[in-house]
Tab-separated table of C-alpha atoms and ligand atoms in Angstrom:
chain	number	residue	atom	x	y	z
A	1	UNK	CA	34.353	-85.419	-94.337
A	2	UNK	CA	33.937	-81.436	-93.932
A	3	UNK	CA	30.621	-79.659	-95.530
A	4	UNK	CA	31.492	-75.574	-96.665
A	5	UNK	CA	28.636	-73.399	-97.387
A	6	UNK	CA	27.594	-72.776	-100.633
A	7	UNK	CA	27.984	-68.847	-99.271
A	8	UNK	CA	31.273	-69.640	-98.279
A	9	UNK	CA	31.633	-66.589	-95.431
A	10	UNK	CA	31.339	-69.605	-92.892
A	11	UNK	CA	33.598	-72.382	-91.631
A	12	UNK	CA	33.425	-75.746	-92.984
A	13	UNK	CA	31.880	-77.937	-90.803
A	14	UNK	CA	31.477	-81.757	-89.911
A	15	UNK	CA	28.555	-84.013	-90.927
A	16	UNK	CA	27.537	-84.095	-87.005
A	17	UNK	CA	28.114	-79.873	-86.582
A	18	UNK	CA	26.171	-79.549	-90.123
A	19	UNK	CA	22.940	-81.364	-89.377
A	20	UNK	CA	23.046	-79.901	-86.439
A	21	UNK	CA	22.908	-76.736	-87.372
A	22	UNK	CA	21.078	-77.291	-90.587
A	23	UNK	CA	21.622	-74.502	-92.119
A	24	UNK	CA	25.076	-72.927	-92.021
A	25	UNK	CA	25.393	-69.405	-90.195
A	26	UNK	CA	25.825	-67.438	-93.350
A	27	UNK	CA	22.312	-68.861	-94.474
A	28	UNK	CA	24.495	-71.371	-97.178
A	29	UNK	CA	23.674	-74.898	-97.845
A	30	UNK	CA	26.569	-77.179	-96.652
A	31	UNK	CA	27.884	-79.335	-99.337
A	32	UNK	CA	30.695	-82.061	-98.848
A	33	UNK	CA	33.956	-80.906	-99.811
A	34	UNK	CA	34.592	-84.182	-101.622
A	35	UNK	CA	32.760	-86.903	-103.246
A	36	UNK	CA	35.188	-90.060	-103.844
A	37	UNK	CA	33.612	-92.773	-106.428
A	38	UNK	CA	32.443	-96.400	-104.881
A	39	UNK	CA	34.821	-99.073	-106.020
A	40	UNK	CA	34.896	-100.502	-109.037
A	41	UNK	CA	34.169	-103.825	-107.502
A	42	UNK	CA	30.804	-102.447	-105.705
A	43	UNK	CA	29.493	-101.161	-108.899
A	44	UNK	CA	29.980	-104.237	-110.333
A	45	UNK	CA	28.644	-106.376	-107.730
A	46	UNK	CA	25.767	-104.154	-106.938
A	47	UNK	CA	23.552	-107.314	-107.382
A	48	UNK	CA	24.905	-108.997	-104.599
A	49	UNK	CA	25.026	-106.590	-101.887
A	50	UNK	CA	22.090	-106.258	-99.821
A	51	UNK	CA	20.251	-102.704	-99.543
A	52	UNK	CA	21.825	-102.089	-96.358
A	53	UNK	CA	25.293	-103.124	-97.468
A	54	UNK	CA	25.029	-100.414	-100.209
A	55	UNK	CA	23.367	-97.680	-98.117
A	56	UNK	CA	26.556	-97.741	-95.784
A	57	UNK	CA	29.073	-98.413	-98.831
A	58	UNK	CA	27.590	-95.407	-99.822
A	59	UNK	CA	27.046	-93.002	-97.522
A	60	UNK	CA	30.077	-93.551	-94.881
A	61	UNK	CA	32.416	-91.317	-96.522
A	62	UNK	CA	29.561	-88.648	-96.301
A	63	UNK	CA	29.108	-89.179	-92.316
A	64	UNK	CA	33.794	-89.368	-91.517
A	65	UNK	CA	33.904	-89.679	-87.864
A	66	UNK	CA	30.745	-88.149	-86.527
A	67	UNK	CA	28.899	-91.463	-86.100
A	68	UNK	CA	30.864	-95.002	-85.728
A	69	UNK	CA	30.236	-97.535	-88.029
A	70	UNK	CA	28.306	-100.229	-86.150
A	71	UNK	CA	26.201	-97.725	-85.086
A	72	UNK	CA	25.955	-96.048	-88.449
A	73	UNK	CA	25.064	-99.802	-89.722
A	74	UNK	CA	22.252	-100.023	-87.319
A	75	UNK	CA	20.825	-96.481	-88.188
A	76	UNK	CA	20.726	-97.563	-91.603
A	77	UNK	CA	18.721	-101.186	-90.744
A	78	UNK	CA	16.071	-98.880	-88.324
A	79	UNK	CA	16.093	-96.125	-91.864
A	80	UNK	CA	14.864	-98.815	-94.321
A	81	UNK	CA	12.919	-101.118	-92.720
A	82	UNK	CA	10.360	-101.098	-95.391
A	83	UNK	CA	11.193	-101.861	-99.330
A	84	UNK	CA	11.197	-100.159	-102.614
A	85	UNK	CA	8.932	-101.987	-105.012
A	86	UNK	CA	9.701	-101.771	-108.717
A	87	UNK	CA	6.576	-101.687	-110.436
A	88	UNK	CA	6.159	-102.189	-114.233
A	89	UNK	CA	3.483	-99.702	-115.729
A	90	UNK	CA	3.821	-100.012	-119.264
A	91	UNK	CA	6.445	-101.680	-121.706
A	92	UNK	CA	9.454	-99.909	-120.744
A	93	UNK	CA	8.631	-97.452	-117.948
A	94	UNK	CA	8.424	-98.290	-114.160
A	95	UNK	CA	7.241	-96.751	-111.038
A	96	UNK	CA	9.918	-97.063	-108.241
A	97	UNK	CA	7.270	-96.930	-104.796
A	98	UNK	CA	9.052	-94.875	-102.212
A	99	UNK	CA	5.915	-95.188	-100.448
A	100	UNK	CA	5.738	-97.995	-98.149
A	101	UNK	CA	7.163	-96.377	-95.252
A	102	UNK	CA	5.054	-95.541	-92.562
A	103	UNK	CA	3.832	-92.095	-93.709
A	104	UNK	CA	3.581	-93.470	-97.164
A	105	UNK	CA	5.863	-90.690	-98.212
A	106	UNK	CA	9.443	-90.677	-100.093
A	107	UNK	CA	9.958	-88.425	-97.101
A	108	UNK	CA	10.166	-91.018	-94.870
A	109	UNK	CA	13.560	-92.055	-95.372
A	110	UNK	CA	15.413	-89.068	-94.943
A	111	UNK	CA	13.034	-88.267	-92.176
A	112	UNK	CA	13.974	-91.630	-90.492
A	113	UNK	CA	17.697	-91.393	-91.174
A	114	UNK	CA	18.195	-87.831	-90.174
A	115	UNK	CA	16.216	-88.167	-86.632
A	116	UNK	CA	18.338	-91.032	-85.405
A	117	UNK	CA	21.451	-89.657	-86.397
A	118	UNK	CA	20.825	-86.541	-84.347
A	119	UNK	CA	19.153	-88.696	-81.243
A	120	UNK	CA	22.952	-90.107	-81.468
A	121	UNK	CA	24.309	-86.866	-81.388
A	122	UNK	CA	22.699	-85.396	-78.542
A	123	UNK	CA	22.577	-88.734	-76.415
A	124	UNK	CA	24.950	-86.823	-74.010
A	125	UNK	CA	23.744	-83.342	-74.165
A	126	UNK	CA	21.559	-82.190	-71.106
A	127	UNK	CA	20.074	-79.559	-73.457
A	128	UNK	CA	17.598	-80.319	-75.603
A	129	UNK	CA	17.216	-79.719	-79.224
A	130	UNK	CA	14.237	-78.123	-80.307
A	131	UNK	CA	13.481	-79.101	-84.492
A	132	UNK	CA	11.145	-76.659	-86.059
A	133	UNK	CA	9.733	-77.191	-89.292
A	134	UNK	CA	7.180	-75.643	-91.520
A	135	UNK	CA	4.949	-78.000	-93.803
A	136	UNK	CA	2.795	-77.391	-96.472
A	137	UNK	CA	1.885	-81.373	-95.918
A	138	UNK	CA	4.104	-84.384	-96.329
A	139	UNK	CA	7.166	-83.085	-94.156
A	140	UNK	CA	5.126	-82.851	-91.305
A	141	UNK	CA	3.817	-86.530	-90.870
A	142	UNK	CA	6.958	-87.845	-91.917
A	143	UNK	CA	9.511	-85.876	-89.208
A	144	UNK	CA	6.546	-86.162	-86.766
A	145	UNK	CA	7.056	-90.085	-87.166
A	146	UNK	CA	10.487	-90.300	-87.947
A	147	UNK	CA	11.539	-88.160	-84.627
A	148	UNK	CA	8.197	-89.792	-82.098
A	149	UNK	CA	10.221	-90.597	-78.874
A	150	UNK	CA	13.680	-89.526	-80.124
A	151	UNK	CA	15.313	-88.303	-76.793
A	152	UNK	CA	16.563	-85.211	-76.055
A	153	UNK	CA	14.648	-83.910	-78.986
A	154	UNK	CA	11.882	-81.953	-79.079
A	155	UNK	CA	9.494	-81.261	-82.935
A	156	UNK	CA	7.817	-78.548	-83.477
A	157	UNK	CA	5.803	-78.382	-86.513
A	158	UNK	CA	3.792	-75.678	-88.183
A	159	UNK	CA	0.872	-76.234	-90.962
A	160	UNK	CA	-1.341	-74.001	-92.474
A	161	UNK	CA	-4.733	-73.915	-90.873
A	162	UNK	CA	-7.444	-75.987	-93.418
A	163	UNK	CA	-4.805	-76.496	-95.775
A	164	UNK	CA	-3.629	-79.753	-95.425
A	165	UNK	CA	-5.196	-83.143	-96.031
A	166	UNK	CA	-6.972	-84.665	-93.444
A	167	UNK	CA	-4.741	-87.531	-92.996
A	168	UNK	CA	-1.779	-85.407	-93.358
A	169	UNK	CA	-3.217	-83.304	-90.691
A	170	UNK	CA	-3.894	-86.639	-88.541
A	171	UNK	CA	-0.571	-87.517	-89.081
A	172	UNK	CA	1.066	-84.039	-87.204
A	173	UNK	CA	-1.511	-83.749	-84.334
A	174	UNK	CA	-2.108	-87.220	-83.212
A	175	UNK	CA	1.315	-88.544	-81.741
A	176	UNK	CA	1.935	-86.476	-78.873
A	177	UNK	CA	4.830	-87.051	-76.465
A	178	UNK	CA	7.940	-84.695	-78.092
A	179	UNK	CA	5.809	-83.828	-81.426
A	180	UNK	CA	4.048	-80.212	-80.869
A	181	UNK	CA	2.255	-79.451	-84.119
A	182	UNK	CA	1.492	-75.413	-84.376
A	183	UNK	CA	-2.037	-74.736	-86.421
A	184	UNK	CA	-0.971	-71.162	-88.085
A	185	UNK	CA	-3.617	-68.873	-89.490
A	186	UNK	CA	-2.335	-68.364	-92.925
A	187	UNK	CA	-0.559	-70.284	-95.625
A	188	UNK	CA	2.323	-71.918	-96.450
A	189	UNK	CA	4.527	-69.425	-96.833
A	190	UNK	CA	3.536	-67.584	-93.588
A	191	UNK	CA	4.479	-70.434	-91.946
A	192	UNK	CA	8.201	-70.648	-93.862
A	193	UNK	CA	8.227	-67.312	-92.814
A	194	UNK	CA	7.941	-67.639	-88.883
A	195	UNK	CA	10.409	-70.476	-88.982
A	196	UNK	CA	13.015	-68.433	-90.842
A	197	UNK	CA	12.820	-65.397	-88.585
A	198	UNK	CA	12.838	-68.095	-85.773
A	199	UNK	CA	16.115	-69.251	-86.906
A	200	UNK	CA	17.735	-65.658	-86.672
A	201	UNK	CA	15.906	-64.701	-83.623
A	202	UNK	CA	18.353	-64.395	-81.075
A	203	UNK	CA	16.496	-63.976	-78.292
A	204	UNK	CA	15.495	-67.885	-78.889
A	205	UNK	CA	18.624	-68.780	-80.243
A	206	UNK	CA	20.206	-68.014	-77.260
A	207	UNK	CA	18.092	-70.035	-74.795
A	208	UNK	CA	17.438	-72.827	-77.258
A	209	UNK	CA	18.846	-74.792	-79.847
A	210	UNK	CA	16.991	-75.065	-82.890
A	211	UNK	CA	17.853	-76.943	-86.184
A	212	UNK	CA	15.356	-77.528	-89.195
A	213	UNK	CA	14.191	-80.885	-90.755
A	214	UNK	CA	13.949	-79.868	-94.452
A	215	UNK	CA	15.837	-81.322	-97.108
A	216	UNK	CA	18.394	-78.400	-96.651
A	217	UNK	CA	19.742	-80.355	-93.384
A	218	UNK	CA	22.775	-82.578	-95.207
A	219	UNK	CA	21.356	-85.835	-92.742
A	220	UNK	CA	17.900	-85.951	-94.885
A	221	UNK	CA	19.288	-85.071	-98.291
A	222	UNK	CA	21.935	-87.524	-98.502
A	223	UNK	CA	19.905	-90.881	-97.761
A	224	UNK	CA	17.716	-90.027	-100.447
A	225	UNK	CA	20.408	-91.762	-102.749
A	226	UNK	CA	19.785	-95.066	-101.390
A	227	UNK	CA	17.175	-95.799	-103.768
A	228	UNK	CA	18.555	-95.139	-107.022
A	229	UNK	CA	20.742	-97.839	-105.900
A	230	UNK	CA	17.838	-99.857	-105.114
A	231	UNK	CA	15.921	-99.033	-107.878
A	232	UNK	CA	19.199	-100.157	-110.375
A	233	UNK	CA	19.545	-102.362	-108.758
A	234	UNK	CA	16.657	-104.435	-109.359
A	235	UNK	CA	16.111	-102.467	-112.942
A	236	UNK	CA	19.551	-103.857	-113.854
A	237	UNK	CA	18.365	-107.393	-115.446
A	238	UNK	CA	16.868	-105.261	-118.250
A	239	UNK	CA	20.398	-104.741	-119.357
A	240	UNK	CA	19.434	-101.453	-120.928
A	241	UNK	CA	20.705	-98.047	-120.345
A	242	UNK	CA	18.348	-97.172	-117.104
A	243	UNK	CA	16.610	-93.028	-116.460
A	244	UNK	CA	15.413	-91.743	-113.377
A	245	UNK	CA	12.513	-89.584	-113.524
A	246	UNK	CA	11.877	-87.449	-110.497
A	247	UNK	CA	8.991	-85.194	-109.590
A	248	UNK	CA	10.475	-82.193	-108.153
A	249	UNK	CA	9.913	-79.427	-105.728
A	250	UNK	CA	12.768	-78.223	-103.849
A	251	UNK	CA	14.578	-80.528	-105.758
A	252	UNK	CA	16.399	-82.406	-102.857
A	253	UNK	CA	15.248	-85.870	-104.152
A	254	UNK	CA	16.775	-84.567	-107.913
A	255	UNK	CA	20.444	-83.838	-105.848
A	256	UNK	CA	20.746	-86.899	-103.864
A	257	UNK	CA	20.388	-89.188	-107.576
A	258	UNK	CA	22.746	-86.697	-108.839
A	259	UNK	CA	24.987	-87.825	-105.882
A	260	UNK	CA	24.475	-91.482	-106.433
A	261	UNK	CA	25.709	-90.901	-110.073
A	262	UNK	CA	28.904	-88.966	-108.976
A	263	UNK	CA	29.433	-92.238	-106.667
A	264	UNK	CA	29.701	-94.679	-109.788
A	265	UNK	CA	26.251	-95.718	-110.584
A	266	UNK	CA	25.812	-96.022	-114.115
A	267	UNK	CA	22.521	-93.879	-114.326
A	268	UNK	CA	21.819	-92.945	-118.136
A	269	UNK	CA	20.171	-89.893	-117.566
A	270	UNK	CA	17.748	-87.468	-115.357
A	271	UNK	CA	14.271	-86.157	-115.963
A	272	UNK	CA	13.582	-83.151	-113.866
A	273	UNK	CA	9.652	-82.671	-113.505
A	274	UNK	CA	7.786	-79.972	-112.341
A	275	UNK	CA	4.073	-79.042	-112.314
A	276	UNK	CA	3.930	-75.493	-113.747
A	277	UNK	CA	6.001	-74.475	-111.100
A	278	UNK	CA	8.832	-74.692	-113.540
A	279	UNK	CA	11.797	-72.258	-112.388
A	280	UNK	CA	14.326	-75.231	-113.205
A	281	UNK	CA	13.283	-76.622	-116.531
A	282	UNK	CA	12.462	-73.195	-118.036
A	283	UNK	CA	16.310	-72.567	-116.849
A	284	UNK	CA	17.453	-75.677	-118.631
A	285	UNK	CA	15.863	-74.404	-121.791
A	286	UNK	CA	17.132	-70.501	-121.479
A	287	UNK	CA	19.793	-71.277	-119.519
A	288	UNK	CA	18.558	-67.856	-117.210
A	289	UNK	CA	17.461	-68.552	-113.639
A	290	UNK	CA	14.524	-66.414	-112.913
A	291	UNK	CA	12.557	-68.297	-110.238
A	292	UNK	CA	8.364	-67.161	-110.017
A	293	UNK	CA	6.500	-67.117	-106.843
A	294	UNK	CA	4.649	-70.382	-106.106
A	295	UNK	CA	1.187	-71.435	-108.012
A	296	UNK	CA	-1.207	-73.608	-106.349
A	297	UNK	CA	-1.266	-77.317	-107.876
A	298	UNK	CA	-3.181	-80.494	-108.082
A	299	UNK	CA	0.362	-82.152	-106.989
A	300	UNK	CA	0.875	-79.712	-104.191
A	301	UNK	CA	4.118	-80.910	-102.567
A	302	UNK	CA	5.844	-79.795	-105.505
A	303	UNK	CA	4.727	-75.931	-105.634
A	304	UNK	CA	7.373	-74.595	-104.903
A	305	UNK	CA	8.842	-71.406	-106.992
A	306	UNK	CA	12.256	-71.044	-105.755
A	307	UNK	CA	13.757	-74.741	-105.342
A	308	UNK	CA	16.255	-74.175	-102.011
A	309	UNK	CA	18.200	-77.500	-103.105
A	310	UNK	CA	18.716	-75.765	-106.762
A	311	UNK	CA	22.369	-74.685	-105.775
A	312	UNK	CA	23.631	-78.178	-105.047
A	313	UNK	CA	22.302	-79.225	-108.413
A	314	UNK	CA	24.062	-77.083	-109.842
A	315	UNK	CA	27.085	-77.658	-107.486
A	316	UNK	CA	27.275	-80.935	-108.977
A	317	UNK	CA	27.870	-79.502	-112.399
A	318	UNK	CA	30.841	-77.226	-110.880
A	319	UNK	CA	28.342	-74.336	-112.084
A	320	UNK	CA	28.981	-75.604	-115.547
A	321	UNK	CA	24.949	-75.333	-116.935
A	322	UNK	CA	26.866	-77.372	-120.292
A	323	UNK	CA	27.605	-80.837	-118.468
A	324	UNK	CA	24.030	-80.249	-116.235
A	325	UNK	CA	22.227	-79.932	-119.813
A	326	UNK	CA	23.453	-83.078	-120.693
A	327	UNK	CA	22.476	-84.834	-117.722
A	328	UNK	CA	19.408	-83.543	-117.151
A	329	UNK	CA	16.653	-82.237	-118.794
A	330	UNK	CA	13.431	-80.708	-117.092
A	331	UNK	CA	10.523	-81.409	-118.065
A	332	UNK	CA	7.151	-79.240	-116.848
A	333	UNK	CA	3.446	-80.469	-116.864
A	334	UNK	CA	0.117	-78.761	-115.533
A	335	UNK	CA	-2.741	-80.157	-114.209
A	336	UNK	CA	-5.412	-81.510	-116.839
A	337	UNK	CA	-2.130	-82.912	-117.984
A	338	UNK	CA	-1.481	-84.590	-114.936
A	339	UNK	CA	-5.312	-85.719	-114.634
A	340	UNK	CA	-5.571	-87.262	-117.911
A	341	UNK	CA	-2.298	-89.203	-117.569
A	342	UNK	CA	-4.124	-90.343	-113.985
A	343	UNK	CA	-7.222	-91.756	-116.006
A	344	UNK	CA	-5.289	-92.947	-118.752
A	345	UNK	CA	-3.206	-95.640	-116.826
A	346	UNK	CA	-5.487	-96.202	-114.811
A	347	UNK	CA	-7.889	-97.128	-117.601
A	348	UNK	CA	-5.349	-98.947	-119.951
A	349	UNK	CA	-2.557	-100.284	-117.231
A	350	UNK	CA	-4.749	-100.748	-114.603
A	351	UNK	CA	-1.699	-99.346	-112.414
A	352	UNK	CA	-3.337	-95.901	-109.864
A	353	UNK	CA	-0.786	-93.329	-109.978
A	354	UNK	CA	-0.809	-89.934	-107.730
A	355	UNK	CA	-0.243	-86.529	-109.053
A	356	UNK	CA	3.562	-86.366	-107.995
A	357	UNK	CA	4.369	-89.864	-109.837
A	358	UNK	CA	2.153	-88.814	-112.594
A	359	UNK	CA	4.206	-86.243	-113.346
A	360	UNK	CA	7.748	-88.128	-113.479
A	361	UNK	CA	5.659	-90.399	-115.725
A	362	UNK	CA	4.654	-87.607	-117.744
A	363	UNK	CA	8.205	-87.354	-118.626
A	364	UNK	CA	9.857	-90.719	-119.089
A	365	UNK	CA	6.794	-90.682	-122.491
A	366	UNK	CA	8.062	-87.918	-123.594
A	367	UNK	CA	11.999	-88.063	-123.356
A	368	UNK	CA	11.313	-91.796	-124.504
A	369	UNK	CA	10.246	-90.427	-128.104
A	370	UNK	CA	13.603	-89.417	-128.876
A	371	UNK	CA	15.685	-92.020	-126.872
A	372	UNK	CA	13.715	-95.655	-127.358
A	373	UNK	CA	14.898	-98.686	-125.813
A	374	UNK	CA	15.975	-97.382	-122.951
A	375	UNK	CA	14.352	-98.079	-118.951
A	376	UNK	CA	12.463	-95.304	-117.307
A	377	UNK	CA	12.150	-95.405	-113.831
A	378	UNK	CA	9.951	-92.636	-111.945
A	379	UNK	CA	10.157	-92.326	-108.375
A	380	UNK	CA	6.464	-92.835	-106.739
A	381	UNK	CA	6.900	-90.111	-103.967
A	382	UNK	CA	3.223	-90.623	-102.546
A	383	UNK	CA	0.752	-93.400	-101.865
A	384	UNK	CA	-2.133	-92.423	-104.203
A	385	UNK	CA	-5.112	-92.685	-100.778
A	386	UNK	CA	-2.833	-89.017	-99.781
A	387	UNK	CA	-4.106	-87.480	-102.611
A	388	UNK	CA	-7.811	-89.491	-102.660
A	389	UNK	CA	-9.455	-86.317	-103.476
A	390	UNK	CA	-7.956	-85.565	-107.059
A	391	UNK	CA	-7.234	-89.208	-107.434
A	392	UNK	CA	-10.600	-90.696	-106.866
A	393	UNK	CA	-12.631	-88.032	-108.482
A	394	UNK	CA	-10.412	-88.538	-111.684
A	395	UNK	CA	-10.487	-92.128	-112.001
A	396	UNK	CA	-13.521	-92.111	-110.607
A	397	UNK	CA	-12.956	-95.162	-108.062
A	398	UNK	CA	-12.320	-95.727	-104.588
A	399	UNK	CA	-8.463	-96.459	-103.570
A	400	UNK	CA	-8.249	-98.859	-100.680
A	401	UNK	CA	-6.555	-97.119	-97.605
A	402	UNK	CA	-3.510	-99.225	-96.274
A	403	UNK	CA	-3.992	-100.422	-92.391
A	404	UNK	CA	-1.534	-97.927	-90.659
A	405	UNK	CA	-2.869	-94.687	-92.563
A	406	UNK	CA	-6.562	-95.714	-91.185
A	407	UNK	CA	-5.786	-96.630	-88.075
A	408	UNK	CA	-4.023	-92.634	-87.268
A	409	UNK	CA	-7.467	-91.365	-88.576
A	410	UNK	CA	-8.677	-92.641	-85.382
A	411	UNK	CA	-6.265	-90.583	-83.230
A	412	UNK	CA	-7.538	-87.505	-81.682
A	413	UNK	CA	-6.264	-84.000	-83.042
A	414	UNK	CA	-3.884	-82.185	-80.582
A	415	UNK	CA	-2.924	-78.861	-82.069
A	416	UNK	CA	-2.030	-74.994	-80.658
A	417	UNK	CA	-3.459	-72.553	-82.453
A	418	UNK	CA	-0.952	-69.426	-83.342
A	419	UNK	CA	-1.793	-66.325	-85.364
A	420	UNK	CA	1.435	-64.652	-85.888
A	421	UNK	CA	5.564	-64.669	-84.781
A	422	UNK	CA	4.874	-63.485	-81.481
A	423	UNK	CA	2.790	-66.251	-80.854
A	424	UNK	CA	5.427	-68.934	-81.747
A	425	UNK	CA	8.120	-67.022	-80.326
A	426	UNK	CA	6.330	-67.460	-77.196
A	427	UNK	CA	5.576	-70.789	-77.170
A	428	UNK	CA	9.140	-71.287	-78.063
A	429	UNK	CA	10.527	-69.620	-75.326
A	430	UNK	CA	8.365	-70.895	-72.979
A	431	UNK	CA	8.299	-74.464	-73.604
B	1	PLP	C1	8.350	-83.395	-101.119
B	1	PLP	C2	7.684	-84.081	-102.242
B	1	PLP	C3	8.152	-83.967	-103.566
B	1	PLP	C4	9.310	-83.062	-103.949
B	1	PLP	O1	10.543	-83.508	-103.488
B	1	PLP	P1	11.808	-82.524	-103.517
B	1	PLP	O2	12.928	-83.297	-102.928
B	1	PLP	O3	11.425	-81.340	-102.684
B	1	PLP	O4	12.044	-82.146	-104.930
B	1	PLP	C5	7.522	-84.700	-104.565
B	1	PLP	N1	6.448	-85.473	-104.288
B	1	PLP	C6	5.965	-85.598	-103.036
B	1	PLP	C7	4.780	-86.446	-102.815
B	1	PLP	C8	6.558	-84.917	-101.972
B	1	PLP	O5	6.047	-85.029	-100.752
């Protein structure tokens, strides 16, 4: 399988030479040249395959010859060693948990599958590779875990000073060993900043290799379908036409469903939420892309104002905005929205939801007023304890902390503290 730039000024690559480079040199997202539909016969005995069974039917097409296929088998039994609960939440509407991994974030699985798949690709390199990564939260726990003790690699992760959660914090600084977590003066998007100028620095590029983690590199994106197979999977009994809901950001979570569709599986239809940050579904309604800069949320992983994954989606469509319309439609939400839905099943359905999932939720009600009798699944992208703050004060309760997020709150906070580029490209180059 070769992966072209969605610039196309660069060569096509293969799934090992695009995740390795992450981003292709002409600054395109690589996209597979090809996506062949499943079997008939898988689709149709979805039931009886295991999770891993359909991960690999799945995906092998996606990875050609860059990793064999028993050890592509056992990356995908070390990816999803945890499962994806289906959770009813009121008559029709489920939440699908993607948040029993052990960051307790969706993130974890394409965190997981993309870390081992390059620790197989650089088994026999002398030279490391150096991962660098900018966070505004969740990324940063979940490649700090997913690549802890991965040889040959090396993580380097920056955060915003103060403006992370403490637990997500916890999670970036407390590991050690080949995880470096880089405490940056500023926000977000100073931090997205450094990393980008990193990656065309060429003073670092020549003395070390760097790739990113973000759901632009093809080896996190892609096992994000797993899943919606999962998730059909056990939605399937129902025997009605089945929706995915999914709380969006940078939209890589959105693509990978997409993908899982173009494979065979009989997915009805796709909600695309936002929280205000709403570039996409104010594009499905005017059909004019005209992305705004980002707005602080209550559901912060998803404030994002120019989605990077939006190309693919539309990639998927051939460009055709037509056949994405009537796929998808995009739904936006803000945040005494998203608190009141919080309190309101919580009150009447007893089920704790955070802002992310509240969201998707948000939008299986109202797409369900036109289209009855159909399932809606959302995917739960975040244990509700990440976001106690909003959560708690809302429903005004206490959420129990699972074991392995309070036993990192006892690790001890390693960080280097960096001001500005200079400062990271020296660390960089002298590390
Ligand atoms: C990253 C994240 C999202 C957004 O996912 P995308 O693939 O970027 O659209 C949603 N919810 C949570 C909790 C996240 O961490």
């Amino acid at each position: 399988m070769l992966y072209s730039s969605l610039n196309y000024l660069s060569k096509s690559e293969s799934f090992k030479e695009a995740v390795i480079k992450g981003i292709a040199p002409d600054k395109g997202l690589y996209y597979p040249h090809e996506i062949k539909p499943l079997s008939k016969v898988i689709i149709k005995n979805l039931n009886n395959l295991s999770i891993h069974d359909i991960a690999y039917e799945s995906i092998k097409q996606f990875i050609g010859d860059s990793i064999p296929k028993n050890k592509l088998k056992s990356i995908i039994q070390e990816t999803l060693n945890f499962d994806f609960p289906l959770i009813k939440v009121d008559e029709n509407n489920f939440s699908l948990e993607l948040f029993h991994g052990p960051t307790l974030a969706f993130k974890d699985v394409g965190a997981r599958f993309m870390a081992r798949c390059l620790g197989f690709f650089n088994e026999n390199y002398k030279e490391k590779i150096t991962v660098l990564v900018a966070t505004s939260g969740d990324t940063g726990g979940a490649v700090a875990d997913g690549f802890y003790n991965v040889p040959g690699v090396k993580v380097v992760i920056l955060y915003p000073k103060g403006k992370v959660s403490a637990i997500q914090e916890k999670q970036m600084t407390t590991l050690g060993g080949n995880i470096t977590a880089l405490e940056v003066g500023g926000v977000f998007d100073d931090c997205q900043d450094m990393v980008k100028k990193a990656f065309i620095d060429t003073q670092i590029n020549k003395k070390i290799r760097l790739t990113s983690a973000n759901s632009i590199n093809v080896a996190r994106w892609l096992p994000q379908m797993f899943y919606y197979f999962a998730g059909y999977q056990k939605a399937s009994k129902y025997k009605l036409p089945v929706n995915f809901s999914v709380p969006s950001g940078n939209f890589g979570n959105l693509c990978a469903g997409l993908i899982a569709q173009k494979l065979g599986l009989p997915i009805n239809h796709f909600l695309a939420c936002t929280n205000i940050n709403d570039s996409v579904p104010r594009y499905l309604k005017s059909g004019i892309y005209d992305p705004n800069p980002s707005v602080q949320t209550i559901s912060n992983a998803m404030d994002v104002g120019n989605p990077s994954n939006f190309i693919r989606v539309q990639k998927v469509f051939n460009n055709d905005i037509h056949k994405l319309k009537k796929q998808v439609s995009g739904y936006s939400f803000n945040d005494n929205e998203t608190k009141k839905c919080i309190k309101n099943i919580y009150e009447n359905n007893k089920y704790i939801l955070d802002p992310h999932g509240a969201i998707g939720y948000l939008g299986l009600k109202k797409f369900s007023k036109t289209n009855p009798n159909q399932i809606g699944i959302f995917l739960g992208t975040a244990h509700p304890c990440k976001f106690s703050e909003v959560v708690e004060k809302t429903i005004k309760q206490k959420i129990e902390m699972p074991k392995k997020l309070s036993k990192i709150l006892e690790g001890e906070k390693k960080s280097i503290k960096i001001a500005d580029y200079s400062q990271l490209k020296e660390y960089l180059l002298e590390n």
